[in-house]
Amino acid sequence: MGWAPEARVLLLEIDRRTEDAHDLVAKLRGYWEWGRRLAPDADKYTVDLVRSRPDAIDQVVGHVKRLWRRVYPPTGREGLVPVAFVYADTTEAKVANTVAVLEESGRRYWAPRRYRSIYREAITAKDYGQAAPVDVTTLEQLQEHGSGAAVWRRLGREGEQTLTAALDNPDGDVLYRDQAARADAEEERRRAAEREERRPVCTRCGAK
């Protein structure tokens, strides 16, 4: 595990091809599950809630009540602590194969979800709140270009970015708030038009 200034907090795994791709998926699952654990000092109500409701940790319990927040500061972004896999002493083909396995078999852990909203069709933003962002690169790229260069690829995206860009979620909660506000305004306009349509008409002058 390690730390990077661009990320505030970053869990770092250096793989020299001594582990199978599915072993890395298991590690990612471990990080994801660890990010969902309650802090030891969680109040009894929260503990009982999580035990009685399988979805409580996702829908009710914020990150501030979780164990990882007792270990690390806030990441400044949605979701769990980001994970970086750095590959060394390997080939591009092997890296590509490993990343493909991580993307497919580890999707539950890194992928965002759809927001729950009454405006389902109007909301294209993604909910990263329970996701563990995963970025990958190679040790050779870091040595040649530095960690601040566009050498990072985030699972679920195409191409390489800087670490900051790879960790940001431009289609996340900021976009959601904007889309939800627009949808609320549109719904209010629709209701106002319906109210206007239902207003009685004066039989004498024809005005509403």
mmCIF file of C-alpha atoms in Angstrom:
data_model
loop_
_atom_site.group_PDB
_atom_site.id
_atom_site.type_symbol
_atom_site.label_atom_id
_atom_site.label_comp_id
_atom_site.label_asym_id
_atom_site.label_seq_id
_atom_site.Cartn_x
_atom_site.Cartn_y
_atom_site.Cartn_z
ATOM 1 C CA MET A 1 0.000 0.000 0.000
ATOM 2 C CA GLY A 2 1.161 3.512 -0.687
ATOM 3 C CA TRP A 3 0.281 7.157 -1.059
ATOM 4 C CA ALA A 4 0.383 9.603 -3.976
ATOM 5 C CA PRO A 5 -0.078 13.390 -3.721
ATOM 6 C CA GLU A 6 -2.515 13.464 -6.649
ATOM 7 C CA ALA A 7 -4.730 10.902 -4.974
ATOM 8 C CA ARG A 8 -4.488 11.957 -1.310
ATOM 9 C CA VAL A 9 -4.917 8.253 -0.584
ATOM 10 C CA LEU A 10 -3.949 5.393 -2.895
ATOM 11 C CA LEU A 11 -3.603 1.671 -2.241
ATOM 12 C CA LEU A 12 -0.693 0.485 -4.375
ATOM 13 C CA GLU A 13 -0.049 -3.050 -5.630
ATOM 14 C CA ILE A 14 3.129 -3.783 -7.595
ATOM 15 C CA ASP A 15 2.761 -6.986 -9.586
ATOM 16 C CA ARG A 16 5.851 -8.604 -11.070
ATOM 17 C CA ARG A 17 3.704 -11.299 -12.645
ATOM 18 C CA THR A 18 4.099 -13.526 -9.626
ATOM 19 C CA GLU A 19 0.323 -13.623 -9.185
ATOM 20 C CA ASP A 20 -2.440 -14.864 -11.424
ATOM 21 C CA ALA A 21 -4.936 -12.278 -12.721
ATOM 22 C CA HIS A 22 -7.690 -13.904 -10.681
ATOM 23 C CA ASP A 23 -5.528 -13.498 -7.571
ATOM 24 C CA LEU A 24 -5.548 -9.749 -8.250
ATOM 25 C CA VAL A 25 -9.325 -9.852 -8.546
ATOM 26 C CA ALA A 26 -9.416 -11.508 -5.121
ATOM 27 C CA LYS A 27 -7.192 -8.724 -3.766
ATOM 28 C CA LEU A 28 -9.499 -6.108 -5.244
ATOM 29 C CA ARG A 29 -12.448 -7.837 -3.616
ATOM 30 C CA GLY A 30 -10.598 -7.740 -0.294
ATOM 31 C CA TYR A 31 -9.997 -3.992 -0.595
ATOM 32 C CA TRP A 32 -13.636 -3.445 -1.541
ATOM 33 C CA GLU A 33 -14.933 -5.497 1.376
ATOM 34 C CA TRP A 34 -12.541 -3.748 3.761
ATOM 35 C CA GLY A 35 -13.912 -0.402 2.565
ATOM 36 C CA ARG A 36 -17.396 -1.520 3.560
ATOM 37 C CA ARG A 37 -16.553 -2.548 7.131
ATOM 38 C CA LEU A 38 -17.909 -0.534 9.992
ATOM 39 C CA ALA A 39 -15.540 1.266 12.330
ATOM 40 C CA PRO A 40 -14.970 -0.534 15.658
ATOM 41 C CA ASP A 41 -16.638 2.319 17.524
ATOM 42 C CA ALA A 42 -19.817 2.291 15.421
ATOM 43 C CA ASP A 43 -22.924 2.875 17.523
ATOM 44 C CA LYS A 44 -25.251 -0.013 18.351
ATOM 45 C CA TYR A 45 -28.043 1.321 16.133
ATOM 46 C CA THR A 46 -25.785 1.309 13.063
ATOM 47 C CA VAL A 47 -24.385 -2.140 13.848
ATOM 48 C CA ASP A 48 -27.874 -3.604 14.286
ATOM 49 C CA LEU A 49 -29.065 -1.871 11.113
ATOM 50 C CA VAL A 50 -26.282 -3.368 9.017
ATOM 51 C CA ARG A 51 -26.911 -6.811 10.477
ATOM 52 C CA SER A 52 -30.643 -6.644 9.790
ATOM 53 C CA ARG A 53 -30.551 -5.000 6.357
ATOM 54 C CA PRO A 54 -28.158 -6.297 3.679
ATOM 55 C CA ASP A 55 -28.422 -3.032 1.733
ATOM 56 C CA ALA A 56 -27.871 -0.750 4.728
ATOM 57 C CA ILE A 57 -24.133 -0.379 4.199
ATOM 58 C CA ASP A 58 -24.869 0.892 0.671
ATOM 59 C CA GLN A 59 -27.954 2.996 1.242
ATOM 60 C CA VAL A 60 -27.698 4.302 4.797
ATOM 61 C CA VAL A 61 -24.219 4.079 6.313
ATOM 62 C CA GLY A 62 -21.901 6.839 5.110
ATOM 63 C CA HIS A 63 -18.165 6.461 4.695
ATOM 64 C CA VAL A 64 -17.489 8.487 7.820
ATOM 65 C CA LYS A 65 -18.765 5.544 9.900
ATOM 66 C CA ARG A 66 -16.557 2.995 8.192
ATOM 67 C CA LEU A 67 -13.260 1.495 9.227
ATOM 68 C CA TRP A 68 -11.228 2.947 6.349
ATOM 69 C CA ARG A 69 -11.989 6.478 7.503
ATOM 70 C CA ARG A 70 -10.294 5.667 10.821
ATOM 71 C CA VAL A 71 -7.154 4.763 8.866
ATOM 72 C CA TYR A 72 -7.110 7.284 6.018
ATOM 73 C CA PRO A 73 -8.404 10.825 5.457
ATOM 74 C CA PRO A 74 -11.205 11.524 2.959
ATOM 75 C CA THR A 75 -10.211 10.927 -0.648
ATOM 76 C CA GLY A 76 -11.921 14.090 -1.862
ATOM 77 C CA ARG A 77 -13.956 12.043 -4.334
ATOM 78 C CA GLU A 78 -16.873 9.651 -4.315
ATOM 79 C CA GLY A 79 -16.352 6.039 -3.488
ATOM 80 C CA LEU A 80 -13.888 3.898 -1.600
ATOM 81 C CA VAL A 81 -10.121 4.247 -1.405
ATOM 82 C CA PRO A 82 -8.683 3.957 -4.947
ATOM 83 C CA VAL A 83 -6.474 1.025 -5.868
ATOM 84 C CA ALA A 84 -3.534 1.141 -8.293
ATOM 85 C CA PHE A 85 -2.011 -1.918 -9.928
ATOM 86 C CA VAL A 86 1.504 -1.307 -11.251
ATOM 87 C CA TYR A 87 2.860 -4.066 -13.481
ATOM 88 C CA ALA A 88 6.593 -4.716 -13.782
ATOM 89 C CA ASP A 89 8.872 -7.053 -15.709
ATOM 90 C CA THR A 90 6.166 -8.186 -18.089
ATOM 91 C CA THR A 91 4.874 -7.718 -21.637
ATOM 92 C CA GLU A 92 2.129 -5.485 -22.990
ATOM 93 C CA ALA A 93 0.126 -8.547 -23.985
ATOM 94 C CA LYS A 94 0.222 -9.978 -20.473
ATOM 95 C CA VAL A 95 -0.764 -6.626 -18.989
ATOM 96 C CA ALA A 96 -3.682 -6.369 -21.409
ATOM 97 C CA ASN A 97 -4.849 -9.878 -20.525
ATOM 98 C CA THR A 98 -4.629 -9.164 -16.798
ATOM 99 C CA VAL A 99 -6.522 -5.894 -17.143
ATOM 100 C CA ALA A 100 -9.225 -7.653 -19.158
ATOM 101 C CA VAL A 101 -9.714 -10.164 -16.335
ATOM 102 C CA LEU A 102 -9.822 -7.382 -13.745
ATOM 103 C CA GLU A 103 -12.418 -5.487 -15.762
ATOM 104 C CA GLU A 104 -14.638 -8.495 -16.317
ATOM 105 C CA SER A 105 -14.327 -10.491 -13.099
ATOM 106 C CA GLY A 106 -13.847 -7.479 -10.831
ATOM 107 C CA ARG A 107 -16.671 -5.365 -12.245
ATOM 108 C CA ARG A 108 -18.757 -5.613 -9.091
ATOM 109 C CA TYR A 109 -16.012 -3.902 -7.125
ATOM 110 C CA TRP A 110 -14.848 -1.079 -9.427
ATOM 111 C CA ALA A 111 -17.892 -0.263 -11.551
ATOM 112 C CA PRO A 112 -20.333 2.539 -10.694
ATOM 113 C CA ARG A 113 -24.070 1.964 -10.460
ATOM 114 C CA ARG A 114 -27.106 3.763 -11.770
ATOM 115 C CA TYR A 115 -28.549 6.393 -9.501
ATOM 116 C CA ARG A 116 -31.893 5.595 -7.981
ATOM 117 C CA SER A 117 -34.097 8.394 -9.212
ATOM 118 C CA ILE A 118 -37.677 8.997 -10.273
ATOM 119 C CA TYR A 119 -36.158 10.727 -13.291
ATOM 120 C CA ARG A 120 -34.557 7.553 -14.601
ATOM 121 C CA GLU A 121 -34.507 8.603 -18.251
ATOM 122 C CA ALA A 122 -33.122 12.064 -17.467
ATOM 123 C CA ILE A 123 -30.229 10.846 -15.313
ATOM 124 C CA THR A 124 -27.167 9.558 -17.162
ATOM 125 C CA ALA A 125 -24.758 10.287 -14.289
ATOM 126 C CA LYS A 126 -23.222 7.314 -12.507
ATOM 127 C CA ASP A 127 -23.131 6.563 -8.793
ATOM 128 C CA TYR A 128 -19.535 5.882 -7.722
ATOM 129 C CA GLY A 129 -20.382 5.943 -4.012
ATOM 130 C CA GLN A 130 -19.707 2.254 -3.368
ATOM 131 C CA ALA A 131 -17.058 1.659 -6.039
ATOM 132 C CA ALA A 132 -13.340 1.149 -5.532
ATOM 133 C CA PRO A 133 -11.671 3.030 -8.411
ATOM 134 C CA VAL A 134 -8.906 0.999 -10.060
ATOM 135 C CA ASP A 135 -6.068 2.501 -12.106
ATOM 136 C CA VAL A 136 -3.358 0.524 -13.852
ATOM 137 C CA THR A 137 0.041 1.325 -15.330
ATOM 138 C CA THR A 138 3.503 -0.206 -15.650
ATOM 139 C CA LEU A 139 6.633 0.416 -13.641
ATOM 140 C CA GLU A 140 8.489 1.154 -16.867
ATOM 141 C CA GLN A 141 6.080 3.969 -17.753
ATOM 142 C CA LEU A 142 6.414 5.463 -14.282
ATOM 143 C CA GLN A 143 10.191 5.339 -14.471
ATOM 144 C CA GLU A 144 10.254 6.918 -17.920
ATOM 145 C CA HIS A 145 7.536 9.557 -17.571
ATOM 146 C CA GLY A 146 6.830 9.970 -13.850
ATOM 147 C CA SER A 147 3.630 9.411 -11.870
ATOM 148 C CA GLY A 148 2.203 12.785 -12.925
ATOM 149 C CA ALA A 149 2.197 11.918 -16.624
ATOM 150 C CA ALA A 150 -0.666 10.457 -18.621
ATOM 151 C CA VAL A 151 0.323 6.855 -17.964
ATOM 152 C CA TRP A 152 -2.692 5.673 -15.965
ATOM 153 C CA ARG A 153 -5.670 3.791 -17.314
ATOM 154 C CA ARG A 154 -8.789 3.503 -15.213
ATOM 155 C CA LEU A 155 -10.838 0.355 -15.465
ATOM 156 C CA GLY A 156 -13.959 1.003 -17.493
ATOM 157 C CA ARG A 157 -12.327 3.742 -19.575
ATOM 158 C CA GLU A 158 -10.299 3.870 -22.752
ATOM 159 C CA GLY A 159 -6.889 5.463 -23.093
ATOM 160 C CA GLU A 160 -4.379 6.758 -20.580
ATOM 161 C CA GLN A 161 -4.768 9.792 -18.320
ATOM 162 C CA THR A 162 -2.939 11.594 -15.580
ATOM 163 C CA LEU A 163 -3.638 10.109 -12.166
ATOM 164 C CA THR A 164 -5.788 13.083 -11.200
ATOM 165 C CA ALA A 165 -7.934 12.760 -14.313
ATOM 166 C CA ALA A 166 -8.111 8.988 -13.936
ATOM 167 C CA LEU A 167 -9.431 9.330 -10.380
ATOM 168 C CA ASP A 168 -11.917 12.107 -11.108
ATOM 169 C CA ASN A 169 -15.527 11.248 -11.908
ATOM 170 C CA PRO A 170 -16.838 13.836 -14.389
ATOM 171 C CA ASP A 171 -19.932 11.693 -14.884
ATOM 172 C CA GLY A 172 -20.465 11.274 -11.123
ATOM 173 C CA ASP A 173 -22.218 13.179 -8.368
ATOM 174 C CA VAL A 174 -21.616 16.688 -9.742
ATOM 175 C CA LEU A 175 -23.300 15.735 -13.013
ATOM 176 C CA TYR A 176 -26.053 13.989 -11.066
ATOM 177 C CA ARG A 177 -26.877 17.088 -9.065
ATOM 178 C CA ASP A 178 -27.015 19.153 -12.242
ATOM 179 C CA GLN A 179 -29.217 16.648 -14.067
ATOM 180 C CA ALA A 180 -31.508 16.190 -11.060
ATOM 181 C CA ALA A 181 -31.932 19.960 -10.727
ATOM 182 C CA ARG A 182 -32.785 20.247 -14.420
ATOM 183 C CA ALA A 183 -35.240 17.358 -14.142
ATOM 184 C CA ASP A 184 -36.876 18.951 -11.080
ATOM 185 C CA ALA A 185 -37.258 22.249 -12.936
ATOM 186 C CA GLU A 186 -38.732 20.505 -15.978
ATOM 187 C CA GLU A 187 -41.167 18.576 -13.790
ATOM 188 C CA GLU A 188 -42.254 21.794 -12.093
ATOM 189 C CA ARG A 189 -42.852 23.420 -15.494
ATOM 190 C CA ARG A 190 -44.918 20.433 -16.575
ATOM 191 C CA ARG A 191 -47.043 20.545 -13.436
ATOM 192 C CA ALA A 192 -47.532 24.295 -13.770
ATOM 193 C CA ALA A 193 -48.722 23.810 -17.350
ATOM 194 C CA GLU A 194 -51.160 21.103 -16.195
ATOM 195 C CA ARG A 195 -52.503 23.371 -13.458
ATOM 196 C CA GLU A 196 -52.974 26.152 -15.968
ATOM 197 C CA GLU A 197 -54.769 23.801 -18.315
ATOM 198 C CA ARG A 198 -57.182 22.757 -15.563
ATOM 199 C CA ARG A 199 -58.104 26.314 -14.568
ATOM 200 C CA PRO A 200 -61.786 27.004 -15.272
ATOM 201 C CA VAL A 201 -62.730 29.351 -18.111
ATOM 202 C CA CYS A 202 -65.071 32.297 -17.577
ATOM 203 C CA THR A 203 -68.291 31.680 -19.508
ATOM 204 C CA ARG A 204 -68.665 35.400 -20.209
ATOM 205 C CA CYS A 205 -65.242 36.566 -21.336
ATOM 206 C CA GLY A 206 -63.492 33.283 -22.011
ATOM 207 C CA ALA A 207 -60.562 34.143 -19.731
ATOM 208 C CA LYS A 208 -59.221 31.647 -17.213
#
